[in-house]
mmCIF file of C-alpha atoms in Angstrom:
data_model
loop_
_atom_site.group_PDB
_atom_site.id
_atom_site.type_symbol
_atom_site.label_atom_id
_atom_site.label_comp_id
_atom_site.label_asym_id
_atom_site.label_seq_id
_atom_site.Cartn_x
_atom_site.Cartn_y
_atom_site.Cartn_z
ATOM 1 C CA UNK P 217 58.023 -41.292 -0.532
ATOM 2 C CA UNK P 218 54.870 -40.386 -2.042
ATOM 3 C CA UNK P 219 54.462 -36.817 -2.934
ATOM 4 C CA UNK P 220 51.511 -35.010 -2.962
ATOM 5 C CA UNK P 221 50.750 -31.404 -4.320
ATOM 6 C CA UNK P 222 48.095 -29.061 -3.229
ATOM 7 C CA UNK P 223 46.775 -26.189 -4.685
ATOM 8 C CA UNK P 224 44.957 -23.721 -2.601
ATOM 9 C CA UNK P 225 42.656 -20.864 -3.780
ATOM 10 C CA UNK P 226 42.336 -17.912 -1.268
ATOM 11 C CA UNK P 227 38.391 -17.293 -1.098
ATOM 12 C CA UNK P 228 36.696 -14.293 0.610
ATOM 13 C CA UNK P 229 33.288 -15.320 0.787
ATOM 14 C CA UNK P 230 30.483 -13.113 0.830
ATOM 15 C CA UNK P 231 26.563 -13.197 1.409
ATOM 16 C CA UNK P 232 24.435 -11.291 -0.358
ATOM 17 C CA UNK P 233 20.541 -10.838 -0.241
ATOM 18 C CA UNK P 234 18.925 -9.339 -3.292
ATOM 19 C CA UNK P 235 15.541 -7.685 -2.383
ATOM 20 C CA UNK P 236 13.266 -6.970 -5.224
ATOM 21 C CA UNK P 237 10.265 -4.761 -5.016
ATOM 22 C CA UNK P 238 7.083 -6.171 -6.071
ATOM 23 C CA UNK P 239 4.729 -3.564 -5.076
ATOM 24 C CA UNK P 240 1.991 -2.002 -7.330
ATOM 25 C CA UNK P 241 3.838 1.055 -8.574
ATOM 26 C CA UNK P 242 6.644 -1.321 -10.043
ATOM 27 C CA UNK P 243 4.244 -2.302 -12.783
ATOM 28 C CA UNK P 244 4.049 1.251 -14.428
ATOM 29 C CA UNK P 245 5.799 1.585 -17.966
ATOM 30 C CA UNK P 246 7.917 4.543 -19.063
ATOM 31 C CA UNK P 247 6.369 6.930 -21.596
ATOM 32 C CA UNK P 248 9.734 6.236 -23.535
ATOM 33 C CA UNK P 249 9.182 2.473 -24.037
ATOM 34 C CA UNK P 250 7.043 -0.452 -23.247
ATOM 35 C CA UNK P 251 9.005 -2.331 -20.610
ATOM 36 C CA UNK P 252 7.728 -1.981 -17.124
ATOM 37 C CA UNK P 253 9.769 -1.224 -13.990
ATOM 38 C CA UNK P 254 9.327 -4.844 -12.813
ATOM 39 C CA UNK P 255 10.174 -6.279 -15.991
ATOM 40 C CA UNK P 256 13.513 -4.135 -15.917
ATOM 41 C CA UNK P 257 14.079 -5.150 -12.362
ATOM 42 C CA UNK P 258 13.890 -8.838 -13.261
ATOM 43 C CA UNK P 259 16.314 -8.234 -15.872
ATOM 44 C CA UNK P 260 18.660 -6.232 -13.788
ATOM 45 C CA UNK P 261 18.350 -8.848 -11.095
ATOM 46 C CA UNK P 262 19.049 -11.728 -13.404
ATOM 47 C CA UNK P 263 22.282 -10.147 -14.758
ATOM 48 C CA UNK P 264 23.373 -9.221 -11.245
ATOM 49 C CA UNK P 265 22.938 -12.812 -10.080
ATOM 50 C CA UNK P 266 24.801 -13.828 -13.259
ATOM 51 C CA UNK P 267 27.666 -11.541 -12.684
ATOM 52 C CA UNK P 268 27.791 -12.744 -9.122
ATOM 53 C CA UNK P 269 27.952 -16.335 -9.903
ATOM 54 C CA UNK P 270 30.745 -15.462 -12.557
ATOM 55 C CA UNK P 271 33.295 -13.544 -10.682
ATOM 56 C CA UNK P 272 32.236 -14.400 -7.288
ATOM 57 C CA UNK P 273 31.015 -18.247 -7.401
ATOM 58 C CA UNK P 274 31.544 -19.038 -3.447
ATOM 59 C CA UNK P 275 29.236 -16.136 -2.455
ATOM 60 C CA UNK P 276 26.101 -17.173 -0.981
ATOM 61 C CA UNK P 277 23.034 -15.570 -2.751
ATOM 62 C CA UNK P 278 19.450 -15.314 -1.666
ATOM 63 C CA UNK P 279 16.374 -13.500 -3.171
ATOM 64 C CA UNK P 280 13.781 -11.702 -1.201
ATOM 65 C CA UNK P 281 10.439 -10.268 -2.740
ATOM 66 C CA UNK P 282 8.555 -7.723 -0.946
ATOM 67 C CA UNK P 283 5.582 -5.443 -1.031
ATOM 68 C CA UNK P 284 3.871 -4.385 2.348
ATOM 69 C CA UNK P 285 5.431 -7.615 3.667
ATOM 70 C CA UNK P 286 8.522 -9.922 2.530
ATOM 71 C CA UNK P 287 8.857 -13.161 1.522
ATOM 72 C CA UNK P 288 12.003 -15.619 0.566
ATOM 73 C CA UNK P 289 12.037 -16.261 -3.471
ATOM 74 C CA UNK P 290 13.517 -19.194 -5.258
ATOM 75 C CA UNK P 291 15.905 -17.788 -7.628
ATOM 76 C CA UNK P 292 14.796 -19.804 -10.711
ATOM 77 C CA UNK P 293 11.318 -18.243 -9.834
ATOM 78 C CA UNK P 294 12.754 -14.542 -10.570
ATOM 79 C CA UNK P 295 11.232 -14.523 -14.399
ATOM 80 C CA UNK P 296 7.895 -15.443 -13.077
ATOM 81 C CA UNK P 297 7.750 -12.687 -10.284
ATOM 82 C CA UNK P 298 4.914 -10.068 -10.513
ATOM 83 C CA UNK P 299 3.729 -7.447 -8.688
ATOM 84 C CA UNK P 300 1.096 -7.290 -6.015
ATOM 85 C CA UNK P 301 -2.175 -5.498 -7.111
ATOM 86 C CA UNK P 302 -4.943 -3.804 -5.271
ATOM 87 C CA UNK P 303 -6.920 -7.066 -5.034
ATOM 88 C CA UNK P 304 -4.217 -8.832 -3.391
ATOM 89 C CA UNK P 305 -5.339 -7.102 -0.095
ATOM 90 C CA UNK P 306 -3.097 -4.465 1.051
ATOM 91 C CA UNK P 307 0.210 -6.119 0.056
ATOM 92 C CA UNK P 308 0.905 -3.748 -2.705
ATOM 93 C CA UNK P 309 2.485 -0.990 -0.828
ATOM 94 C CA UNK P 310 6.431 -0.652 -0.399
ATOM 95 C CA UNK P 311 7.983 -1.567 3.104
ATOM 96 C CA UNK P 312 11.729 -1.480 2.932
ATOM 97 C CA UNK P 313 11.653 -2.410 6.554
ATOM 98 C CA UNK P 314 10.271 -5.749 5.791
ATOM 99 C CA UNK P 315 12.794 -6.443 3.084
ATOM 100 C CA UNK P 316 15.762 -5.448 5.591
ATOM 101 C CA UNK P 317 14.291 -7.510 8.522
ATOM 102 C CA UNK P 318 13.830 -10.646 6.636
ATOM 103 C CA UNK P 319 17.355 -9.920 5.048
ATOM 104 C CA UNK P 320 19.006 -9.706 8.488
ATOM 105 C CA UNK P 321 17.324 -13.076 9.659
ATOM 106 C CA UNK P 322 18.621 -14.870 6.426
ATOM 107 C CA UNK P 323 22.279 -13.511 6.981
ATOM 108 C CA UNK P 324 22.298 -14.174 10.838
ATOM 109 C CA UNK P 325 21.842 -17.786 9.862
ATOM 110 C CA UNK P 326 24.268 -17.781 6.905
ATOM 111 C CA UNK P 327 27.248 -16.703 9.338
ATOM 112 C CA UNK P 328 29.515 -15.414 6.618
ATOM 113 C CA UNK P 329 31.567 -12.330 7.637
ATOM 114 C CA UNK P 330 30.888 -10.120 4.628
ATOM 115 C CA UNK P 331 27.085 -9.538 4.437
ATOM 116 C CA UNK P 332 25.322 -7.271 1.942
ATOM 117 C CA UNK P 333 21.988 -6.332 0.713
ATOM 118 C CA UNK P 334 21.229 -5.238 -2.883
ATOM 119 C CA UNK P 335 17.712 -3.353 -2.759
ATOM 120 C CA UNK P 336 16.000 -3.239 -6.314
ATOM 121 C CA UNK P 337 13.139 -0.652 -5.940
ATOM 122 C CA UNK P 338 11.410 2.271 -7.797
ATOM 123 C CA UNK P 339 12.743 4.289 -4.839
ATOM 124 C CA UNK P 340 9.536 5.333 -2.889
ATOM 125 C CA UNK P 341 8.859 3.466 0.138
ATOM 126 C CA UNK P 342 4.885 3.819 1.364
ATOM 127 C CA UNK P 343 4.759 1.769 4.322
ATOM 128 C CA UNK P 344 6.466 0.495 7.570
ATOM 129 C CA UNK P 345 5.817 -1.588 10.757
ATOM 130 C CA UNK P 346 4.500 -0.397 13.925
ATOM 131 C CA UNK P 347 5.833 -2.261 16.615
ATOM 132 C CA UNK P 348 3.559 -0.928 19.502
ATOM 133 C CA UNK P 349 0.345 0.568 20.314
ATOM 134 C CA UNK P 350 2.038 3.874 21.521
ATOM 135 C CA UNK P 351 3.451 4.269 18.003
ATOM 136 C CA UNK P 352 -0.018 3.866 16.542
ATOM 137 C CA UNK P 353 -1.480 6.498 18.993
ATOM 138 C CA UNK P 354 1.571 8.975 17.648
ATOM 139 C CA UNK P 355 0.636 8.459 14.219
ATOM 140 C CA UNK P 356 -2.992 9.326 14.399
ATOM 141 C CA UNK P 357 -2.249 12.527 16.670
ATOM 142 C CA UNK P 358 -0.668 13.960 13.769
ATOM 143 C CA UNK P 359 -2.278 12.032 11.128
ATOM 144 C CA UNK P 360 -6.079 10.993 12.197
ATOM 145 C CA UNK P 361 -7.022 9.512 8.959
ATOM 146 C CA UNK P 362 -4.157 6.928 8.668
ATOM 147 C CA UNK P 363 -4.604 3.274 7.627
ATOM 148 C CA UNK P 364 -3.032 0.220 9.455
ATOM 149 C CA UNK P 365 -2.958 -3.299 8.067
ATOM 150 C CA UNK P 366 -2.627 -6.681 9.587
ATOM 151 C CA UNK P 367 -2.681 -9.674 7.086
ATOM 152 C CA UNK P 368 -5.311 -12.291 7.691
ATOM 153 C CA UNK P 369 -4.637 -15.857 7.297
ATOM 154 C CA UNK P 370 -6.816 -16.201 4.083
ATOM 155 C CA UNK P 371 -4.452 -13.591 2.640
ATOM 156 C CA UNK P 372 -1.490 -15.218 3.772
ATOM 157 C CA UNK P 373 -2.720 -18.590 2.217
ATOM 158 C CA UNK P 374 -3.834 -17.169 -1.008
ATOM 159 C CA UNK P 375 -0.555 -15.522 -1.543
ATOM 160 C CA UNK P 376 1.247 -19.022 -0.949
ATOM 161 C CA UNK P 377 -0.957 -20.585 -3.326
ATOM 162 C CA UNK P 378 -1.333 -17.689 -6.035
ATOM 163 C CA UNK P 379 2.252 -16.741 -5.895
ATOM 164 C CA UNK P 380 4.266 -19.528 -4.379
ATOM 165 C CA UNK P 381 5.378 -17.273 -1.463
ATOM 166 C CA UNK P 382 5.561 -17.406 1.958
ATOM 167 C CA UNK P 383 5.264 -13.853 3.695
ATOM 168 C CA UNK P 384 7.151 -13.329 6.685
ATOM 169 C CA UNK P 385 4.978 -12.226 9.623
ATOM 170 C CA UNK P 386 7.437 -12.671 12.370
ATOM 171 C CA UNK P 387 9.300 -9.325 11.527
ATOM 172 C CA UNK P 388 6.326 -7.548 11.999
ATOM 173 C CA UNK P 389 2.699 -7.978 11.194
ATOM 174 C CA UNK P 390 1.010 -4.344 11.876
ATOM 175 C CA UNK P 391 1.924 -1.926 8.993
ATOM 176 C CA UNK P 392 1.273 1.576 8.513
ATOM 177 C CA UNK P 393 0.480 2.496 5.085
ATOM 178 C CA UNK P 394 0.652 5.782 3.451
ATOM 179 C CA UNK P 395 1.167 6.516 -0.139
ATOM 180 C CA UNK P 396 2.312 10.180 -1.218
ATOM 181 C CA UNK P 397 2.569 11.077 -4.860
ATOM 182 C CA UNK P 398 6.395 11.494 -5.540
ATOM 183 C CA UNK P 399 6.794 11.950 -1.712
ATOM 184 C CA UNK P 400 7.724 9.783 1.220
ATOM 185 C CA UNK P 401 5.747 10.270 4.605
ATOM 186 C CA UNK P 402 7.847 11.369 7.291
ATOM 187 C CA UNK P 403 7.145 8.697 9.794
ATOM 188 C CA UNK P 404 7.875 5.806 7.203
ATOM 189 C CA UNK P 405 11.083 7.848 6.006
ATOM 190 C CA UNK P 406 12.183 7.772 9.605
ATOM 191 C CA UNK P 407 11.301 4.240 10.445
ATOM 192 C CA UNK P 408 13.104 3.003 7.305
ATOM 193 C CA UNK P 409 16.190 4.811 7.671
ATOM 194 C CA UNK P 410 16.387 3.616 11.320
ATOM 195 C CA UNK P 411 16.232 0.257 10.109
ATOM 196 C CA UNK P 412 18.788 0.572 7.394
ATOM 197 C CA UNK P 413 21.010 2.092 10.324
ATOM 198 C CA UNK P 414 20.600 -1.277 12.378
ATOM 199 C CA UNK P 415 21.648 -3.337 9.323
ATOM 200 C CA UNK P 416 24.803 -1.263 9.368
ATOM 201 C CA UNK P 417 25.559 -1.676 12.960
ATOM 202 C CA UNK P 418 25.318 -5.306 12.498
ATOM 203 C CA UNK P 419 27.947 -5.175 9.502
ATOM 204 C CA UNK P 420 25.445 -5.622 6.987
ATOM 205 C CA UNK P 421 26.013 -3.211 3.826
ATOM 206 C CA UNK P 422 23.283 -1.702 1.674
ATOM 207 C CA UNK P 423 23.222 -0.838 -2.055
ATOM 208 C CA UNK P 424 20.319 0.262 -3.688
ATOM 209 C CA UNK P 425 19.318 -0.118 -7.485
ATOM 210 C CA UNK P 426 16.651 2.231 -8.301
ATOM 211 C CA UNK P 427 14.611 1.472 -11.649
ATOM 212 C CA UNK P 428 12.431 4.534 -12.440
ATOM 213 C CA UNK P 429 11.826 7.185 -14.998
ATOM 214 C CA UNK P 430 11.218 9.413 -12.364
ATOM 215 C CA UNK P 431 14.345 10.857 -10.875
ATOM 216 C CA UNK P 432 12.502 12.857 -8.391
ATOM 217 C CA UNK P 433 12.091 9.682 -6.481
ATOM 218 C CA UNK P 434 15.873 9.146 -6.273
ATOM 219 C CA UNK P 435 16.170 11.703 -3.329
ATOM 220 C CA UNK P 436 14.826 9.341 -0.439
ATOM 221 C CA UNK P 437 17.083 6.632 -1.904
ATOM 222 C CA UNK P 438 20.132 8.870 -1.612
ATOM 223 C CA UNK P 439 19.505 10.137 1.611
ATOM 224 C CA UNK P 440 19.123 6.345 3.013
ATOM 225 C CA UNK P 441 22.526 5.401 1.355
ATOM 226 C CA UNK P 442 24.044 8.716 2.427
ATOM 227 C CA UNK P 443 23.054 7.677 6.234
ATOM 228 C CA UNK P 444 24.654 3.927 5.556
ATOM 229 C CA UNK P 445 27.674 4.964 3.726
ATOM 230 C CA UNK P 446 26.423 2.739 0.721
ATOM 231 C CA UNK P 447 25.930 3.193 -3.103
ATOM 232 C CA UNK P 448 22.836 3.976 -4.911
ATOM 233 C CA UNK P 449 22.345 3.234 -8.684
ATOM 234 C CA UNK P 450 19.694 4.950 -10.904
ATOM 235 C CA UNK P 451 18.703 3.095 -13.887
ATOM 236 C CA UNK P 452 16.024 4.115 -16.349
ATOM 237 C CA UNK P 453 13.764 1.150 -17.738
ATOM 238 C CA UNK P 454 14.590 2.006 -21.207
ATOM 239 C CA UNK P 455 18.382 2.415 -20.829
ATOM 240 C CA UNK P 456 19.317 -0.673 -18.827
ATOM 241 C CA UNK P 457 22.532 -0.070 -20.265
ATOM 242 C CA UNK P 458 23.681 2.811 -18.115
ATOM 243 C CA UNK P 459 23.537 3.686 -14.746
ATOM 244 C CA UNK P 460 24.228 6.726 -12.438
ATOM 245 C CA UNK P 461 26.175 5.758 -9.478
ATOM 246 C CA UNK P 462 26.209 7.702 -6.341
ATOM 247 C CA UNK P 463 29.034 6.475 -4.094
ATOM 248 C CA UNK P 464 28.431 7.513 -0.516
ATOM 249 C CA UNK P 465 31.752 5.818 0.300
ATOM 250 C CA UNK P 466 34.322 7.781 -1.842
ATOM 251 C CA UNK P 467 31.795 10.674 -2.371
ATOM 252 C CA UNK P 468 31.229 10.807 -6.033
ATOM 253 C CA UNK P 469 29.060 10.102 -8.863
ATOM 254 C CA UNK P 470 29.840 8.502 -11.830
ATOM 255 C CA UNK P 471 27.812 7.294 -15.123
ATOM 256 C CA UNK P 472 28.368 3.673 -15.719
ATOM 257 C CA UNK P 473 27.968 2.152 -19.318
ATOM 258 C CA UNK P 474 27.604 -1.456 -19.927
ATOM 259 C CA UNK P 475 30.511 -2.712 -22.345
ATOM 260 C CA UNK P 476 29.507 -3.933 -25.669
#
């Protein structure tokens, strides 16, 4: 009789969406070095992808870039990513909701049982979606000079041509914009954390890698991760070989140093 031998490999497959912040604040450089936040973020993202491929080769990996709106990104386009500037309409704000909603769509289609979002940002959301007119009225009652943004077709087409990105408008297209220096608008904070909670209810876990020289911006990220029982990593652009890990699953902080 013929004898056949089969070797099996136990594989726990996961799906991961890496979301990289392309808002204008990511272009800032630290006073301690010349590397900008976006360049540091791209290096960190590329390193994470390589590690993911090496140790978990069967994982499904996706990348999303986001400002006021979000777009899928080809992995091989990561080195060429650049921030949205003020000249790109109002896309240069930071909308975590846009990243979370597009990531959820991607992960729903994937079908994996283990789902995770890795957010790479400078830790300062400044925009969120407004899903109905009553919410607009609510915001204007307390913030009469608020600004709302809905992208025009010309903007969407120019972004597609200039950045090679297709912005997702189906997750929401009316955006409330409010940048506060070293602070997060309360309405934006609430809506962002609620959206993160919706991800958790769907079995999608969120970790955040914050790249900034301003540790005061870490407070919002930590509060969001505390709510969703995730992890936050704080990295300075000039010190990419070390990170402060705040783990809300195990309730502890650890300083991580890259080996070698």
